[in-house]
Amino acid sequence: MTLAAAQFSAVPGDIGANVRTMAGMVRAAEGAQVVVFPELALTGYEPELIARDPSLWIGADDARLAAVRDACRAVGAAAVVNGPAPAVGSGERRPAITSYVIGPDGTTLTRYDKQHLYETERDVFVAGTGDGRFTLDGHRFALATCFDNHFPELGGRAVADGRRVYLASSLYGTGDGVRERATVYPAIARRNGLYVVLANHVGPAGPWTGCGRSAVWGPDGALLAEADATAPGLVRARIGVG
């Protein structure tokens, strides 16, 4: 199986532009069965803007995702797309930070809501309570989002649940973020014997500058593939999973 992590500079608040970029990257992924995108890639990492404008919240059946669905059908790939979504449960007035997994047939396979919110995210978003799981072509995947990956129990539960691949939509900036992404993700892989895929922002991302370097690590923590630090693009790795 071939997996891809995509990185680009999201246009703040412009879902249409970001969806077009993501659809183009799915089509360009050259045989990848799964393409993973960064945290809040659908809107850009813009918590204040998202709090002010509920029209940026994206439901599972939102028509604005049509171009990504079409791209997934065209190339037979799944895509992990992340953005603000109406929270599960009645009466909640804050969105979740949600990954939708769009399958090769264009349908939504699952959703995962970020469980561990980072600093000011707690004022804008509501935390999820369940783990993200899906199976594709017999291969078993777990989902996590950025700060989630600093909590070792997520990887432990993924292994206990028979997952083999761990997909992380994230935002790490220049400076300390470079060190964090280079230590956190290979540690998840080594500790749990998982393939780990990180999709990170590159360039302007809200209050940060994304440090790029989207990557794939093997179950021993070895780096299998890594994207550029400053340029948009895709990184791919062929892995053996059962």
Coordinates of N, CA and C in Angstrom, one line a residue:
M1 N 0.8 -1.2 0.0 CA 0.0 0.0 0.0 C 0.9 1.2 0.0
T2 N 0.5 2.3 -0.8 CA 1.2 3.5 -0.8 C 0.4 4.6 -0.1
L3 N 1.0 5.3 0.8 CA 0.4 6.4 1.6 C 1.1 7.7 1.2
A4 N 0.3 8.8 1.3 CA 0.8 10.1 0.9 C 0.4 11.1 2.0
A5 N 1.3 12.0 2.3 CA 1.1 13.2 3.2 C 1.2 14.4 2.3
A6 N 0.2 15.3 2.4 CA 0.2 16.5 1.6 C 0.4 17.7 2.5
Q7 N 1.1 18.7 2.0 CA 1.3 20.0 2.7 C 1.2 21.1 1.7
F8 N 0.5 22.2 2.2 CA 0.3 23.4 1.4 C 0.0 24.6 2.3
S9 N 0.0 25.8 1.8 CA -0.4 26.9 2.6 C -1.9 27.2 2.3
A10 N -2.7 27.0 3.3 CA -4.1 27.1 3.2 C -4.5 28.6 3.1
V11 N -5.5 28.9 2.3 CA -6.0 30.3 2.3 C -7.0 30.5 3.4
P12 N -6.7 31.5 4.3 CA -7.6 31.7 5.5 C -9.1 31.9 5.1
G13 N -9.9 31.0 5.6 CA -11.3 31.2 5.4 C -11.9 30.8 4.1
D14 N -11.1 30.5 3.1 CA -11.5 30.2 1.7 C -11.6 28.7 1.5
I15 N -12.7 28.1 1.9 CA -12.9 26.7 1.8 C -12.8 26.3 0.3
G16 N -13.4 27.0 -0.6 CA -13.4 26.7 -2.0 C -12.0 26.6 -2.5
A17 N -11.2 27.5 -2.2 CA -9.8 27.5 -2.7 C -9.0 26.3 -2.1
N18 N -9.2 26.1 -0.8 CA -8.5 25.0 -0.2 C -8.9 23.6 -0.7
V19 N -10.2 23.5 -0.9 CA -10.7 22.2 -1.4 C -10.2 22.0 -2.8
R20 N -10.1 23.0 -3.6 CA -9.6 22.8 -5.0 C -8.1 22.4 -4.9
T21 N -7.4 23.0 -4.0 CA -6.0 22.6 -3.9 C -5.9 21.1 -3.4
M22 N -6.7 20.7 -2.5 CA -6.7 19.4 -1.9 C -7.1 18.4 -3.0
A23 N -8.1 18.7 -3.7 CA -8.6 17.8 -4.8 C -7.5 17.6 -5.8
G24 N -6.8 18.7 -6.2 CA -5.6 18.6 -7.1 C -4.5 17.7 -6.6
M25 N -4.3 17.8 -5.3 CA -3.2 17.0 -4.7 C -3.6 15.5 -4.6
V26 N -4.9 15.2 -4.3 CA -5.3 13.8 -4.4 C -5.1 13.2 -5.8
R27 N -5.5 14.0 -6.8 CA -5.3 13.5 -8.2 C -3.8 13.4 -8.5
A28 N -2.9 14.2 -7.9 CA -1.5 14.1 -8.2 C -0.7 13.1 -7.4
A29 N -1.4 12.4 -6.5 CA -0.7 11.5 -5.6 C -0.2 10.2 -6.2
E30 N -0.4 10.0 -7.4 CA 0.3 9.0 -8.2 C 0.2 7.6 -7.5
G31 N -1.0 7.0 -7.5 CA -1.1 5.7 -7.0 C -1.2 5.5 -5.5
A32 N -1.2 6.6 -4.7 CA -1.4 6.4 -3.3 C -2.8 6.0 -3.0
Q33 N -3.0 5.1 -2.0 CA -4.4 4.7 -1.6 C -5.0 5.6 -0.6
V34 N -4.1 6.3 0.2 CA -4.6 7.2 1.2 C -3.8 8.5 1.1
V35 N -4.4 9.6 1.2 CA -3.7 10.9 1.2 C -4.2 11.7 2.4
V36 N -3.3 12.1 3.2 CA -3.6 12.8 4.5 C -3.2 14.3 4.4
F37 N -4.1 15.1 4.9 CA -3.9 16.6 4.9 C -3.8 17.1 6.3
P38 N -3.2 18.4 6.4 CA -2.9 18.9 7.8 C -4.2 19.3 8.5
E39 N -4.0 19.6 9.8 CA -5.0 20.1 10.7 C -5.6 21.4 10.2
L40 N -7.0 21.5 10.2 CA -7.7 22.6 9.7 C -7.3 23.1 8.3
A41 N -6.9 22.2 7.5 CA -6.5 22.6 6.1 C -7.7 23.1 5.3
L42 N -8.9 22.7 5.7 CA -10.1 23.2 4.9 C -10.3 24.7 5.0
T43 N -9.9 25.2 6.2 CA -10.2 26.7 6.4 C -8.9 27.5 6.7
G44 N -7.8 26.8 6.8 CA -6.6 27.4 7.4 C -6.7 27.3 8.9
Y45 N -5.6 27.4 9.6 CA -5.6 27.4 11.1 C -6.0 28.8 11.6
E46 N -7.3 29.0 11.7 CA -7.8 30.4 12.0 C -8.9 30.3 13.1
P47 N -8.5 29.9 14.3 CA -9.5 29.8 15.4 C -10.4 31.0 15.6
E48 N -9.9 32.2 15.6 CA -10.7 33.4 15.8 C -11.7 33.5 14.7
L49 N -11.3 33.4 13.4 CA -12.2 33.5 12.3 C -13.3 32.4 12.3
I50 N -12.9 31.2 12.7 CA -13.9 30.1 12.8 C -14.9 30.4 13.9
A51 N -14.4 30.9 15.0 CA -15.4 31.3 16.1 C -16.4 32.3 15.7
R52 N -16.0 33.3 14.8 CA -16.8 34.4 14.4 C -17.8 34.0 13.3
D53 N -17.4 32.9 12.5 CA -18.2 32.6 11.3 C -18.6 31.2 11.2
P54 N -19.7 30.8 11.8 CA -20.2 29.4 11.7 C -20.4 28.9 10.3
S55 N -20.4 29.7 9.3 CA -20.6 29.2 7.9 C -19.3 28.5 7.5
L56 N -18.2 28.6 8.3 CA -17.0 27.8 8.0 C -17.0 26.4 8.6
W57 N -18.1 26.1 9.3 CA -18.1 24.8 9.9 C -18.7 23.8 8.8
I58 N -18.0 22.7 8.7 CA -18.3 21.8 7.5 C -18.8 20.5 8.0
G59 N -20.0 20.1 7.5 CA -20.7 18.9 7.9 C -20.1 17.8 7.0
A60 N -20.4 16.5 7.4 CA -19.9 15.3 6.7 C -20.4 15.3 5.2
D61 N -21.6 15.8 5.0 CA -22.2 15.8 3.7 C -22.2 17.1 3.0
D62 N -21.3 18.0 3.4 CA -21.3 19.4 2.9 C -20.9 19.4 1.4
A63 N -21.7 20.1 0.6 CA -21.5 20.1 -0.8 C -20.1 20.7 -1.2
R64 N -19.6 21.5 -0.3 CA -18.3 22.1 -0.6 C -17.1 21.1 -0.6
L65 N -17.4 19.9 -0.2 CA -16.3 18.9 -0.3 C -16.4 18.1 -1.6
A66 N -17.3 18.5 -2.5 CA -17.6 17.7 -3.7 C -16.4 17.5 -4.5
A67 N -15.5 18.5 -4.7 CA -14.3 18.3 -5.5 C -13.4 17.3 -5.0
V68 N -13.2 17.2 -3.7 CA -12.4 16.2 -3.1 C -13.0 14.8 -3.3
R69 N -14.3 14.7 -3.1 CA -15.0 13.4 -3.3 C -14.8 13.0 -4.8
D70 N -15.0 13.9 -5.7 CA -14.8 13.5 -7.1 C -13.4 13.1 -7.4
A71 N -12.4 13.7 -6.8 CA -11.0 13.3 -7.0 C -10.7 11.9 -6.4
C72 N -11.3 11.7 -5.2 CA -11.1 10.3 -4.6 C -11.7 9.3 -5.5
R73 N -12.9 9.5 -6.1 CA -13.5 8.5 -7.0 C -12.6 8.4 -8.3
A74 N -12.1 9.5 -8.8 CA -11.3 9.5 -10.0 C -10.1 8.6 -9.9
V75 N -9.4 8.7 -8.8 CA -8.1 7.9 -8.7 C -8.2 6.7 -7.8
G76 N -9.3 6.5 -7.1 CA -9.5 5.3 -6.3 C -8.7 5.4 -5.0
A77 N -8.7 6.7 -4.4 CA -7.9 6.9 -3.2 C -8.9 7.4 -2.1
A78 N -8.5 7.2 -0.8 CA -9.1 7.9 0.3 C -8.4 9.1 0.7
A79 N -9.1 10.1 1.2 CA -8.4 11.3 1.7 C -8.9 11.6 3.1
V80 N -7.9 12.0 3.9 CA -8.2 12.5 5.3 C -8.2 14.0 5.3
V81 N -9.3 14.6 5.4 CA -9.4 16.1 5.3 C -9.9 16.6 6.7
N82 N -9.3 17.7 7.1 CA -9.5 18.2 8.5 C -10.0 19.6 8.5
G83 N -11.0 19.9 9.3 CA -11.6 21.3 9.4 C -12.5 21.4 10.5
P84 N -13.1 22.6 10.7 CA -14.1 22.7 11.8 C -15.4 22.1 11.4
A85 N -16.0 21.4 12.3 CA -17.3 20.7 12.0 C -18.3 20.9 13.1
P86 N -19.6 20.9 12.8 CA -20.5 20.9 13.9 C -20.3 19.7 14.9
A87 N -20.3 20.0 16.2 CA -20.0 19.0 17.1 C -21.1 18.0 17.2
V88 N -20.8 16.8 17.5 CA -21.8 15.7 17.7 C -22.5 16.0 19.1
G89 N -23.8 15.9 19.1 CA -24.6 16.2 20.3 C -25.4 17.5 20.1
S90 N -26.6 17.5 20.7 CA -27.5 18.6 20.6 C -27.1 19.7 21.5
G91 N -27.3 20.9 21.1 CA -27.1 22.1 21.9 C -25.6 22.6 22.0
E92 N -24.7 22.0 21.4 CA -23.3 22.4 21.4 C -23.1 23.6 20.5
R93 N -22.6 24.7 21.0 CA -22.5 25.9 20.2 C -21.0 26.1 19.7
R94 N -20.2 25.2 19.9 CA -18.8 25.3 19.4 C -18.6 24.1 18.5
P95 N -17.7 24.3 17.5 CA -17.3 23.2 16.5 C -16.3 22.3 17.1
A96 N -16.1 21.2 16.5 CA -15.0 20.3 16.8 C -13.9 20.5 15.7
I97 N -12.7 20.1 16.0 CA -11.6 20.0 15.0 C -11.7 18.6 14.4
T98 N -12.2 18.4 13.2 CA -12.6 17.1 12.7 C -11.9 16.7 11.5
S99 N -11.5 15.4 11.5 CA -11.0 14.7 10.3 C -12.2 13.9 9.7
Y100 N -12.5 14.1 8.5 CA -13.4 13.3 7.7 C -12.5 12.4 6.8
V101 N -12.8 11.1 6.8 CA -12.1 10.2 5.9 C -13.1 10.0 4.7
I102 N -12.7 10.5 3.5 CA -13.5 10.3 2.3 C -12.9 9.1 1.6
G103 N -13.8 8.1 1.3 CA -13.3 6.9 0.7 C -13.1 6.9 -0.8
P104 N -12.6 5.9 -1.4 CA -12.4 5.8 -2.8 C -13.6 5.9 -3.6
D105 N -14.8 5.7 -3.0 CA -16.1 5.8 -3.7 C -16.7 7.2 -3.4
G106 N -16.0 8.0 -2.7 CA -16.5 9.4 -2.4 C -17.4 9.5 -1.2
T107 N -17.7 8.4 -0.5 CA -18.5 8.5 0.7 C -17.6 8.7 1.9
T108 N -18.2 9.2 3.0 CA -17.5 9.4 4.2 C -17.4 8.1 5.0
L109 N -16.2 7.6 5.2 CA -16.0 6.4 5.9 C -16.1 6.6 7.4
T110 N -15.6 7.7 7.9 CA -15.7 7.9 9.4 C -15.3 9.4 9.6
R111 N -15.5 9.8 10.9 CA -15.1 11.1 11.3 C -14.4 10.9 12.7
Y112 N -13.4 11.8 12.9 CA -12.7 11.8 14.2 C -12.6 13.2 14.7
D113 N -13.0 13.5 15.9 CA -12.9 14.8 16.5 C -11.7 14.8 17.5
K114 N -10.8 15.8 17.3 CA -9.6 16.0 18.1 C -10.0 15.9 19.6
Q115 N -9.3 15.1 20.4 CA -9.6 14.9 21.8 C -8.8 15.9 22.7
H116 N -7.6 16.2 22.3 CA -6.8 17.0 23.2 C -6.6 18.4 22.5
L117 N -7.3 19.4 23.0 CA -7.2 20.7 22.4 C -6.0 21.5 23.0
Y118 N -5.4 22.3 22.1 CA -4.2 23.0 22.5 C -4.5 24.5 22.9
E119 N -4.1 24.9 24.1 CA -4.2 26.3 24.6 C -5.4 27.0 24.1
T120 N -5.3 28.0 23.3 CA -6.5 28.8 22.9 C -7.6 28.1 22.1
E121 N -7.2 26.9 21.6 CA -8.3 26.1 20.9 C -9.4 25.8 21.9
R122 N -9.1 25.7 23.2 CA -10.1 25.3 24.2 C -11.2 26.4 24.3
D123 N -10.9 27.6 23.9 CA -12.0 28.7 23.9 C -12.9 28.6 22.7
V124 N -12.5 28.0 21.7 CA -13.2 28.0 20.4 C -13.9 26.7 20.1
F125 N -13.2 25.6 20.4 CA -13.6 24.2 20.0 C -14.1 23.4 21.1
V126 N -14.8 22.3 20.8 CA -15.2 21.3 21.8 C -14.3 20.1 21.5
A127 N -13.9 19.4 22.6 CA -13.0 18.2 22.4 C -13.9 17.0 22.1
G128 N -13.3 16.1 21.3 CA -14.0 14.8 21.0 C -13.8 13.8 22.1
T129 N -14.5 12.8 22.1 CA -14.4 11.8 23.1 C -14.1 10.4 22.6
G130 N -14.2 10.1 21.3 CA -13.9 8.8 20.8 C -12.8 8.7 19.9
D131 N -12.2 7.5 19.7 CA -11.0 7.3 18.9 C -11.5 7.2 17.4
G132 N -10.6 7.6 16.5 CA -10.9 7.5 15.1 C -10.3 6.2 14.5
R133 N -11.2 5.5 13.8 CA -10.8 4.2 13.2 C -11.4 4.1 11.8
F134 N -10.7 3.4 10.9 CA -11.3 3.0 9.7 C -10.5 1.8 9.1
T135 N -11.1 1.1 8.2 CA -10.4 0.0 7.5 C -10.6 0.2 6.0
L136 N -9.5 0.0 5.3 CA -9.6 0.2 3.8 C -8.8 -1.0 3.2
D137 N -9.4 -1.7 2.3 CA -8.8 -2.8 1.6 C -8.1 -3.8 2.6
G138 N -8.8 -4.0 3.8 CA -8.3 -4.9 4.8 C -7.2 -4.3 5.7
H139 N -6.8 -3.1 5.4 CA -5.8 -2.4 6.3 C -6.4 -1.6 7.3
R140 N -5.9 -1.6 8.5 CA -6.6 -0.9 9.7 C -5.8 0.3 10.1
F141 N -6.6 1.4 10.2 CA -6.0 2.8 10.4 C -6.5 3.4 11.7
A142 N -5.7 4.2 12.3 CA -6.1 5.1 13.4 C -5.8 6.5 13.1
L143 N -6.6 7.4 13.6 CA -6.5 8.8 13.4 C -6.2 9.6 14.6
A144 N -5.4 10.7 14.4 CA -5.1 11.6 15.5 C -4.8 13.0 14.9
T145 N -5.0 14.0 15.8 CA -4.8 15.4 15.3 C -3.8 16.1 16.2
C146 N -2.7 16.5 15.7 CA -1.7 17.4 16.3 C -1.4 17.2 17.8
F147 N -2.0 18.0 18.7 CA -1.7 17.8 20.1 C -2.1 16.5 20.7
D148 N -3.0 15.8 20.1 CA -3.3 14.4 20.5 C -2.1 13.6 20.5
N149 N -1.1 13.8 19.6 CA 0.0 12.9 19.5 C 1.0 13.1 20.6
H150 N 0.8 14.0 21.5 CA 1.6 14.2 22.7 C 1.1 13.3 23.9
F151 N 0.1 12.5 23.6 CA -0.5 11.7 24.7 C -0.4 10.3 24.3
P152 N 0.6 9.5 24.9 CA 1.0 8.2 24.4 C -0.2 7.2 24.4
E153 N -1.2 7.4 25.2 CA -2.3 6.4 25.3 C -3.0 6.3 24.0
L154 N -3.0 7.3 23.1 CA -3.7 7.2 21.8 C -3.1 6.1 21.0
G155 N -1.8 6.1 20.9 CA -1.1 5.1 20.1 C -1.3 3.7 20.8
G156 N -1.2 3.6 22.1 CA -1.4 2.4 22.8 C -2.8 1.8 22.5
R157 N -3.8 2.6 22.5 CA -5.2 2.1 22.2 C -5.3 1.7 20.7
A158 N -4.6 2.4 19.8 CA -4.6 2.0 18.4 C -4.0 0.6 18.3
V159 N -2.9 0.3 18.9 CA -2.3 -1.1 18.8 C -3.2 -2.1 19.4
A160 N -3.8 -1.8 20.6 CA -4.7 -2.7 21.3 C -5.9 -3.0 20.4
D161 N -6.3 -2.1 19.5 CA -7.5 -2.3 18.7 C -7.1 -2.9 17.3
G162 N -5.8 -3.3 17.2 CA -5.4 -4.0 16.0 C -5.1 -3.1 14.8
R163 N -4.8 -1.8 15.1 CA -4.5 -0.9 14.0 C -3.0 -1.1 13.6
R164 N -2.7 -0.8 12.4 CA -1.3 -0.9 11.9 C -0.7 0.4 11.4
V165 N -1.6 1.4 11.1 CA -1.1 2.7 10.5 C -1.8 3.8 11.3
Y166 N -1.0 4.8 11.6 CA -1.5 5.9 12.5 C -1.3 7.2 11.6
L167 N -2.4 7.9 11.4 CA -2.5 9.0 10.5 C -2.7 10.3 11.3
A168 N -1.8 11.3 11.2 CA -1.8 12.5 12.0 C -1.9 13.7 11.1
S169 N -3.1 14.4 11.3 CA -3.2 15.8 10.7 C -2.8 16.8 11.7
S170 N -1.8 17.6 11.3 CA -1.1 18.4 12.4 C -0.7 19.8 11.9
L171 N -0.3 20.7 12.9 CA 0.4 21.9 12.6 C 1.5 22.1 13.5
Y172 N 2.7 22.1 12.9 CA 3.9 22.4 13.7 C 4.6 23.5 13.0
G173 N 5.0 24.5 13.8 CA 5.6 25.7 13.2 C 7.2 25.6 13.3
T174 N 7.8 26.6 12.7 CA 9.2 26.8 12.8 C 9.6 27.0 14.2
G175 N 10.9 26.9 14.5 CA 11.3 27.0 15.9 C 11.2 25.7 16.6
D176 N 10.5 25.7 17.8 CA 10.4 24.5 18.6 C 9.6 23.4 17.9
G177 N 8.7 23.8 17.0 CA 7.9 22.9 16.3 C 8.7 21.9 15.5
V178 N 9.8 22.4 15.0 CA 10.7 21.5 14.2 C 11.2 20.4 15.0
R179 N 11.7 20.7 16.2 CA 12.2 19.7 17.1 C 11.1 18.7 17.6
E180 N 9.9 19.3 17.9 CA 8.8 18.4 18.4 C 8.4 17.4 17.3
R181 N 8.2 17.9 16.1 CA 7.8 16.9 15.1 C 8.8 15.8 14.8
A182 N 10.1 16.2 15.0 CA 11.1 15.2 14.7 C 11.3 14.2 15.9
T183 N 10.7 14.5 17.0 CA 10.8 13.5 18.2 C 9.5 12.8 18.5
V184 N 8.4 13.5 18.4 CA 7.1 12.9 18.8 C 6.7 11.8 17.9
Y185 N 6.8 11.9 16.6 CA 6.3 11.0 15.6 C 7.1 9.7 15.5
P186 N 8.4 9.8 15.4 CA 9.2 8.5 15.4 C 9.0 7.8 16.7
A187 N 8.8 8.5 17.8 CA 8.6 7.8 19.1 C 7.3 7.1 19.1
I188 N 6.2 7.6 18.5 CA 5.0 6.9 18.4 C 5.2 5.6 17.6
A189 N 5.9 5.7 16.5 CA 6.1 4.6 15.7 C 6.9 3.5 16.4
R190 N 8.0 3.8 17.1 CA 8.9 2.9 17.8 C 8.1 2.2 19.0
R191 N 7.5 3.1 19.7 CA 6.8 2.6 21.0 C 5.7 1.6 20.7
N192 N 5.0 1.8 19.5 CA 3.8 1.0 19.3 C 4.0 0.1 18.1
G193 N 5.1 0.1 17.3 CA 5.2 -0.7 16.2 C 4.3 -0.3 15.1
L194 N 4.0 1.0 14.9 CA 3.1 1.5 13.9 C 3.8 2.2 12.8
Y195 N 3.2 2.1 11.6 CA 3.6 3.1 10.6 C 2.9 4.4 11.0
V196 N 3.6 5.5 10.8 CA 3.1 6.8 11.2 C 3.2 7.8 10.1
V197 N 2.1 8.4 9.7 CA 2.0 9.4 8.7 C 1.7 10.8 9.3
L198 N 2.5 11.8 9.0 CA 2.3 13.2 9.5 C 2.1 14.1 8.3
A199 N 0.9 14.8 8.3 CA 0.7 15.8 7.3 C 0.7 17.2 8.1
N200 N 1.6 18.0 7.7 CA 1.9 19.3 8.4 C 1.7 20.5 7.4
H201 N 1.4 21.6 8.0 CA 1.3 22.9 7.2 C 2.7 23.3 6.8
V202 N 2.7 24.1 5.7 CA 4.0 24.7 5.3 C 3.6 26.2 4.9
G203 N 4.5 27.1 5.4 CA 4.2 28.5 5.2 C 3.2 29.1 6.2
P204 N 2.6 30.2 5.9 CA 1.7 30.9 6.8 C 0.6 30.0 7.3
A205 N 0.3 30.0 8.6 CA -0.7 29.1 9.2 C -1.2 29.8 10.5
G206 N -2.1 30.8 10.4 CA -2.6 31.5 11.5 C -1.4 32.2 12.2
P207 N -1.2 32.1 13.5 CA -0.1 32.8 14.2 C 1.2 32.2 14.0
W208 N 1.3 31.1 13.2 CA 2.6 30.4 13.0 C 3.0 30.3 11.6
T209 N 4.2 29.9 11.4 CA 4.7 29.5 10.0 C 4.9 28.0 10.0
G210 N 4.1 27.3 9.3 CA 4.3 25.8 9.3 C 5.7 25.4 8.8
C211 N 6.2 24.4 9.5 CA 7.6 24.0 9.1 C 7.7 22.9 8.1
G212 N 6.5 22.5 7.5 CA 6.5 21.5 6.5 C 7.0 20.2 7.0
R213 N 7.9 19.5 6.2 CA 8.5 18.3 6.6 C 7.5 17.2 6.9
S214 N 6.4 17.2 6.2 CA 5.4 16.1 6.3 C 6.2 14.8 6.0
A215 N 5.8 13.7 6.7 CA 6.7 12.5 6.6 C 5.9 11.2 6.9
V216 N 6.7 10.1 6.7 CA 6.2 8.8 7.0 C 7.3 8.1 7.7
W217 N 7.0 7.4 8.8 CA 8.0 6.7 9.6 C 7.6 5.2 9.6
G218 N 8.5 4.3 9.7 CA 8.3 2.9 9.8 C 8.0 2.5 11.2
P219 N 7.6 1.2 11.4 CA 7.3 0.7 12.8 C 8.5 0.7 13.7
D220 N 9.7 0.8 13.2 CA 10.9 0.9 14.0 C 11.4 2.4 14.3
G221 N 10.6 3.3 13.8 CA 10.9 4.7 13.9 C 11.8 5.3 12.9
A222 N 12.1 4.5 11.9 CA 13.0 5.0 10.8 C 12.2 5.9 9.9
L223 N 12.8 6.9 9.4 CA 12.2 7.9 8.5 C 12.2 7.2 7.1
L224 N 11.0 7.1 6.5 CA 10.8 6.5 5.2 C 10.8 7.5 4.1
A225 N 10.2 8.7 4.4 CA 10.1 9.7 3.4 C 9.8 11.0 4.1
E226 N 10.2 12.1 3.5 CA 10.1 13.4 4.2 C 9.9 14.5 3.1
A227 N 9.0 15.4 3.3 CA 8.8 16.5 2.3 C 9.7 17.7 2.6
D228 N 9.7 18.7 1.8 CA 10.5 19.9 1.9 C 10.0 20.7 3.1
A229 N 10.9 21.5 3.6 CA 10.6 22.4 4.8 C 9.9 23.7 4.4
T230 N 9.9 24.0 3.1 CA 9.3 25.3 2.7 C 8.4 25.3 1.6
A231 N 8.3 24.2 0.8 CA 7.5 24.2 -0.4 C 6.3 23.3 -0.3
P232 N 5.2 23.7 -0.9 CA 4.0 22.7 -0.9 C 4.4 21.5 -1.7
G233 N 3.7 20.4 -1.4 CA 4.0 19.2 -2.1 C 3.5 17.9 -1.4
L234 N 3.8 16.8 -2.0 CA 3.4 15.5 -1.5 C 4.6 14.7 -1.2
V235 N 4.5 13.9 -0.1 CA 5.5 12.8 0.1 C 4.8 11.5 0.2
R236 N 5.4 10.5 -0.4 CA 4.8 9.2 -0.5 C 5.7 8.1 0.0
A237 N 5.1 7.0 0.5 CA 5.9 5.9 1.0 C 5.1 4.6 0.7
R238 N 5.7 3.6 0.2 CA 5.0 2.3 0.1 C 5.4 1.5 1.3
I239 N 4.3 1.0 1.9 CA 4.5 0.3 3.2 C 3.8 -1.1 3.1
G240 N 4.3 -2.0 3.9 CA 3.7 -3.3 4.0 C 2.9 -3.5 5.3
V241 N 1.6 -3.5 5.1 CA 0.7 -3.7 6.3 C -0.3 -4.8 6.1
G242 N -0.7 -5.5 7.2 CA -1.6 -6.5 7.1 C -2.8 -6.3 7.9

